[in-house]
Tab-separated table of C-alpha atoms in Angstrom:
chain	number	residue	atom	x	y	z
A	1	UNK	CA	208.801	87.619	108.456
A	2	UNK	CA	208.269	88.930	111.960
A	3	UNK	CA	210.931	88.322	114.517
A	4	UNK	CA	213.684	89.578	116.760
A	5	UNK	CA	217.067	90.590	115.383
A	6	UNK	CA	220.116	90.737	117.586
A	7	UNK	CA	223.400	92.145	116.378
A	8	UNK	CA	226.213	91.533	116.238
A	9	UNK	CA	226.333	87.767	116.624
A	10	UNK	CA	229.834	87.962	118.118
A	11	UNK	CA	231.327	90.907	119.981
A	12	UNK	CA	234.653	91.496	121.633
A	13	UNK	CA	235.298	94.002	124.382
A	14	UNK	CA	238.550	95.478	125.552
A	15	UNK	CA	239.195	96.234	129.191
A	16	UNK	CA	237.557	99.493	130.274
A	17	UNK	CA	235.376	99.704	127.193
A	18	UNK	CA	231.608	100.024	126.958
A	19	UNK	CA	229.864	98.007	124.260
A	20	UNK	CA	226.273	98.095	123.051
A	21	UNK	CA	224.239	95.100	121.921
A	22	UNK	CA	221.388	95.754	119.528
A	23	UNK	CA	217.918	94.218	119.722
A	24	UNK	CA	215.148	95.062	117.259
A	25	UNK	CA	211.700	93.462	116.948
A	26	UNK	CA	208.988	93.845	114.325
A	27	UNK	CA	206.369	91.818	116.191
A	28	UNK	CA	204.646	94.912	117.630
A	29	UNK	CA	205.286	93.542	121.124
A	30	UNK	CA	204.991	95.879	124.076
A	31	UNK	CA	207.463	94.133	126.368
A	32	UNK	CA	211.150	93.464	125.777
A	33	UNK	CA	213.748	91.688	127.895
A	34	UNK	CA	217.470	91.089	128.180
A	35	UNK	CA	218.880	87.883	129.623
A	36	UNK	CA	222.367	86.703	130.301
A	37	UNK	CA	223.158	83.026	129.846
A	38	UNK	CA	226.146	81.311	131.444
A	39	UNK	CA	226.816	77.561	131.306
A	40	UNK	CA	224.815	75.701	133.946
A	41	UNK	CA	222.997	78.810	135.185
A	42	UNK	CA	220.066	79.094	132.853
A	43	UNK	CA	218.871	82.550	131.884
A	44	UNK	CA	219.193	85.433	134.295
A	45	UNK	CA	217.167	88.593	133.793
A	46	UNK	CA	219.166	91.802	133.335
A	47	UNK	CA	216.525	94.417	132.439
A	48	UNK	CA	213.031	94.497	131.055
A	49	UNK	CA	210.690	97.095	129.636
A	50	UNK	CA	206.933	96.956	129.287
A	51	UNK	CA	206.446	100.322	127.629
A	52	UNK	CA	208.443	102.926	125.760
A	53	UNK	CA	210.579	105.183	127.965
A	54	UNK	CA	210.227	102.885	130.953
A	55	UNK	CA	212.289	99.909	132.115
A	56	UNK	CA	212.983	97.936	135.273
A	57	UNK	CA	216.038	96.240	136.704
A	58	UNK	CA	216.098	92.488	136.717
A	59	UNK	CA	218.150	90.182	138.906
A	60	UNK	CA	221.625	91.141	137.671
A	61	UNK	CA	221.391	94.750	136.431
A	62	UNK	CA	224.690	95.977	137.914
A	63	UNK	CA	227.152	96.953	135.213
A	64	UNK	CA	224.494	97.166	132.504
A	65	UNK	CA	222.281	99.926	131.130
A	66	UNK	CA	219.367	100.033	128.680
A	67	UNK	CA	217.125	102.471	126.875
A	68	UNK	CA	213.683	102.138	125.299
A	69	UNK	CA	213.176	105.141	123.041
A	70	UNK	CA	211.211	103.193	120.452
A	71	UNK	CA	208.820	100.289	120.793
A	72	UNK	CA	210.868	98.234	118.339
A	73	UNK	CA	214.282	98.713	119.932
A	74	UNK	CA	215.836	97.815	123.290
A	75	UNK	CA	219.637	98.171	123.195
A	76	UNK	CA	221.793	96.885	126.045
A	77	UNK	CA	225.061	98.555	127.023
A	78	UNK	CA	227.615	96.484	128.881
A	79	UNK	CA	229.667	99.016	130.792
A	80	UNK	CA	233.203	98.796	132.087
A	81	UNK	CA	231.697	98.335	135.549
A	82	UNK	CA	230.617	94.827	134.555
A	83	UNK	CA	233.684	92.890	135.611
A	84	UNK	CA	232.746	89.552	134.113
A	85	UNK	CA	230.894	90.320	130.885
A	86	UNK	CA	231.811	87.171	128.955
A	87	UNK	CA	228.481	85.445	128.286
A	88	UNK	CA	225.746	84.760	125.765
A	89	UNK	CA	223.150	87.542	125.743
A	90	UNK	CA	219.576	86.921	124.679
A	91	UNK	CA	216.905	89.467	123.879
A	92	UNK	CA	213.216	88.560	124.008
A	93	UNK	CA	209.860	90.217	123.510
A	94	UNK	CA	206.251	89.452	124.328
A	95	UNK	CA	202.776	90.865	124.377
A	96	UNK	CA	201.155	91.404	127.730
A	97	UNK	CA	198.063	89.556	128.818
A	98	UNK	CA	194.937	91.675	129.069
A	99	UNK	CA	194.506	93.088	132.527
A	100	UNK	CA	198.247	93.329	132.942
A	101	UNK	CA	198.718	90.142	134.904
A	102	UNK	CA	201.084	87.663	133.446
A	103	UNK	CA	202.875	87.519	130.166
A	104	UNK	CA	202.308	85.796	126.909
A	105	UNK	CA	205.141	83.524	125.791
A	106	UNK	CA	208.361	85.265	124.983
A	107	UNK	CA	209.949	85.228	121.541
A	108	UNK	CA	213.748	85.151	121.470
A	109	UNK	CA	216.456	86.443	119.202
A	110	UNK	CA	219.453	84.295	118.237
A	111	UNK	CA	221.733	85.921	120.782
A	112	UNK	CA	225.028	87.801	120.936
A	113	UNK	CA	228.149	86.160	122.318
A	114	UNK	CA	230.354	88.678	124.104
A	115	UNK	CA	233.980	87.927	124.864
A	116	UNK	CA	236.812	89.851	126.470
A	117	UNK	CA	240.021	90.535	124.549
B	1	UNK	CA	210.723	83.052	147.627
B	2	UNK	CA	209.603	81.919	144.216
B	3	UNK	CA	211.951	79.551	142.438
B	4	UNK	CA	212.169	77.109	139.546
B	5	UNK	CA	214.139	73.891	139.776
B	6	UNK	CA	215.220	71.524	137.052
B	7	UNK	CA	216.892	68.742	139.044
B	8	UNK	CA	218.570	67.021	136.102
B	9	UNK	CA	221.503	68.898	134.597
B	10	UNK	CA	222.211	66.302	131.921
B	11	UNK	CA	220.167	63.363	130.602
B	12	UNK	CA	221.138	60.771	128.010
B	13	UNK	CA	218.539	58.609	126.286
B	14	UNK	CA	218.613	56.231	123.368
B	15	UNK	CA	216.873	57.156	120.157
B	16	UNK	CA	213.328	55.820	120.238
B	17	UNK	CA	213.170	55.718	124.029
B	18	UNK	CA	210.742	57.776	126.053
B	19	UNK	CA	211.758	60.987	127.775
B	20	UNK	CA	210.685	62.871	130.863
B	21	UNK	CA	212.300	66.112	131.985
B	22	UNK	CA	211.431	67.366	135.431
B	23	UNK	CA	210.478	70.867	136.519
B	24	UNK	CA	209.383	71.953	139.980
B	25	UNK	CA	208.487	75.389	141.233
B	26	UNK	CA	208.006	77.038	144.590
B	27	UNK	CA	204.951	79.295	144.740
B	28	UNK	CA	201.759	79.652	146.747
B	29	UNK	CA	199.410	79.762	143.792
B	30	UNK	CA	199.200	78.381	140.273
B	31	UNK	CA	201.590	80.192	137.955
B	32	UNK	CA	201.817	80.244	134.195
B	33	UNK	CA	204.229	77.583	132.973
B	34	UNK	CA	206.361	77.214	129.852
B	35	UNK	CA	208.883	74.866	128.296
B	36	UNK	CA	211.487	76.125	125.841
B	37	UNK	CA	214.163	74.357	123.784
B	38	UNK	CA	217.541	75.781	122.772
B	39	UNK	CA	219.883	74.423	120.115
B	40	UNK	CA	223.586	75.317	120.505
B	41	UNK	CA	224.317	78.973	119.789
B	42	UNK	CA	220.673	79.776	119.155
B	43	UNK	CA	217.815	81.490	120.896
B	44	UNK	CA	214.993	79.720	122.694
B	45	UNK	CA	211.934	78.256	120.985
B	46	UNK	CA	208.646	77.779	122.818
B	47	UNK	CA	207.546	74.132	123.023
B	48	UNK	CA	204.338	74.528	125.018
B	49	UNK	CA	202.600	76.546	127.686
B	50	UNK	CA	200.058	76.123	130.469
B	51	UNK	CA	197.804	78.941	131.606
B	52	UNK	CA	194.728	77.120	132.916
B	53	UNK	CA	192.305	74.304	132.130
B	54	UNK	CA	193.359	70.832	131.031
B	55	UNK	CA	196.467	69.890	132.957
B	56	UNK	CA	197.910	67.871	130.068
B	57	UNK	CA	199.092	70.201	127.335
B	58	UNK	CA	200.330	69.335	123.894
B	59	UNK	CA	203.145	71.186	122.207
B	60	UNK	CA	205.183	71.186	119.064
B	61	UNK	CA	207.569	68.434	117.926
B	62	UNK	CA	205.529	65.748	119.698
B	63	UNK	CA	206.147	67.042	123.217
B	64	UNK	CA	203.584	67.189	125.998
B	65	UNK	CA	203.665	68.338	129.608
B	66	UNK	CA	201.520	67.659	132.629
B	67	UNK	CA	200.806	70.164	135.372
B	68	UNK	CA	200.429	68.589	138.797
B	69	UNK	CA	199.299	71.135	141.355
B	70	UNK	CA	199.840	68.825	144.331
B	71	UNK	CA	203.473	68.314	143.364
B	72	UNK	CA	204.140	71.833	142.044
B	73	UNK	CA	205.501	70.193	138.933
B	74	UNK	CA	205.315	70.642	135.183
B	75	UNK	CA	207.219	67.741	133.638
B	76	UNK	CA	207.933	67.529	129.933
B	77	UNK	CA	207.500	64.227	128.127
B	78	UNK	CA	207.968	62.672	124.731
B	79	UNK	CA	207.058	59.043	123.921
B	80	UNK	CA	209.846	58.444	121.403
B	81	UNK	CA	212.935	60.619	121.183
B	82	UNK	CA	214.575	61.485	117.855
B	83	UNK	CA	218.240	62.360	117.397
B	84	UNK	CA	217.172	65.899	116.449
B	85	UNK	CA	215.751	66.388	119.961
B	86	UNK	CA	219.272	66.720	121.373
B	87	UNK	CA	219.327	70.233	122.824
B	88	UNK	CA	218.966	72.101	126.097
B	89	UNK	CA	215.523	72.400	127.615
B	90	UNK	CA	214.361	75.155	129.929
B	91	UNK	CA	211.336	75.324	132.156
B	92	UNK	CA	210.083	78.864	132.773
B	93	UNK	CA	207.505	80.215	135.186
B	94	UNK	CA	205.514	83.448	135.344
B	95	UNK	CA	204.828	84.224	139.017
B	96	UNK	CA	202.093	86.647	138.127
B	97	UNK	CA	201.257	88.441	141.318
B	98	UNK	CA	204.705	89.337	142.568
B	99	UNK	CA	205.230	92.464	140.519
B	100	UNK	CA	207.983	90.777	138.555
B	101	UNK	CA	206.703	91.132	135.024
B	102	UNK	CA	209.107	88.625	133.510
B	103	UNK	CA	209.665	84.890	133.412
B	104	UNK	CA	211.897	83.009	135.813
B	105	UNK	CA	213.900	80.255	134.141
B	106	UNK	CA	215.242	77.018	135.511
B	107	UNK	CA	218.901	76.204	135.037
B	108	UNK	CA	218.182	73.887	132.120
B	109	UNK	CA	218.539	70.199	131.272
B	110	UNK	CA	220.873	69.173	128.485
B	111	UNK	CA	219.536	66.207	126.513
B	112	UNK	CA	221.898	63.892	124.674
B	113	UNK	CA	220.463	61.247	122.331
B	114	UNK	CA	222.383	58.061	121.667
B	115	UNK	CA	221.923	56.227	118.349
């Protein structure tokens, strides 16, 4: 079945440590996204990528980094510069509407919950 | 600036009662509009979408939404709520011409269903 796989489901980070969250999709979608979800704040966009080897900062990119070396994969690294990393992280993907304006609906993974030790 | 507002943080309804969840946006044109549902600890599932045309759109699980241009609203409705509808609901908007090639989400409405 096609879908988005996020791993691990739970992740713990020590102070000063970088951790990487995995996101893989087999939907052949061009665009991929990372969101952070905190209680009562909805989803906030961290980074997104519309094509391999290119990505853009979202609303809260500080303390995070991404790469897009393959169409199927969009890993997110939470660096030690992110002072409050405890959150639920969601990865999504979508096709792009023809003509480049607007997006088709996004498909979501089941998320990774990151906590600080 | 573009924004999405879900004014109700938490709503409780009785099973079998009707439901309406509100969503308003701030934008000078007609955007693309979406409603998603999230069960605890899970990702988001698309309920329905509006791109153009008929302003009343039907979705999965018996949900519908109506786009009202004059009110900049896209409210989600269901005639009779089931206990399994308890979840968090997110309105999302694609402000297409701003160069932001991603959705903007509201803060969500948590639905509780009483027996």
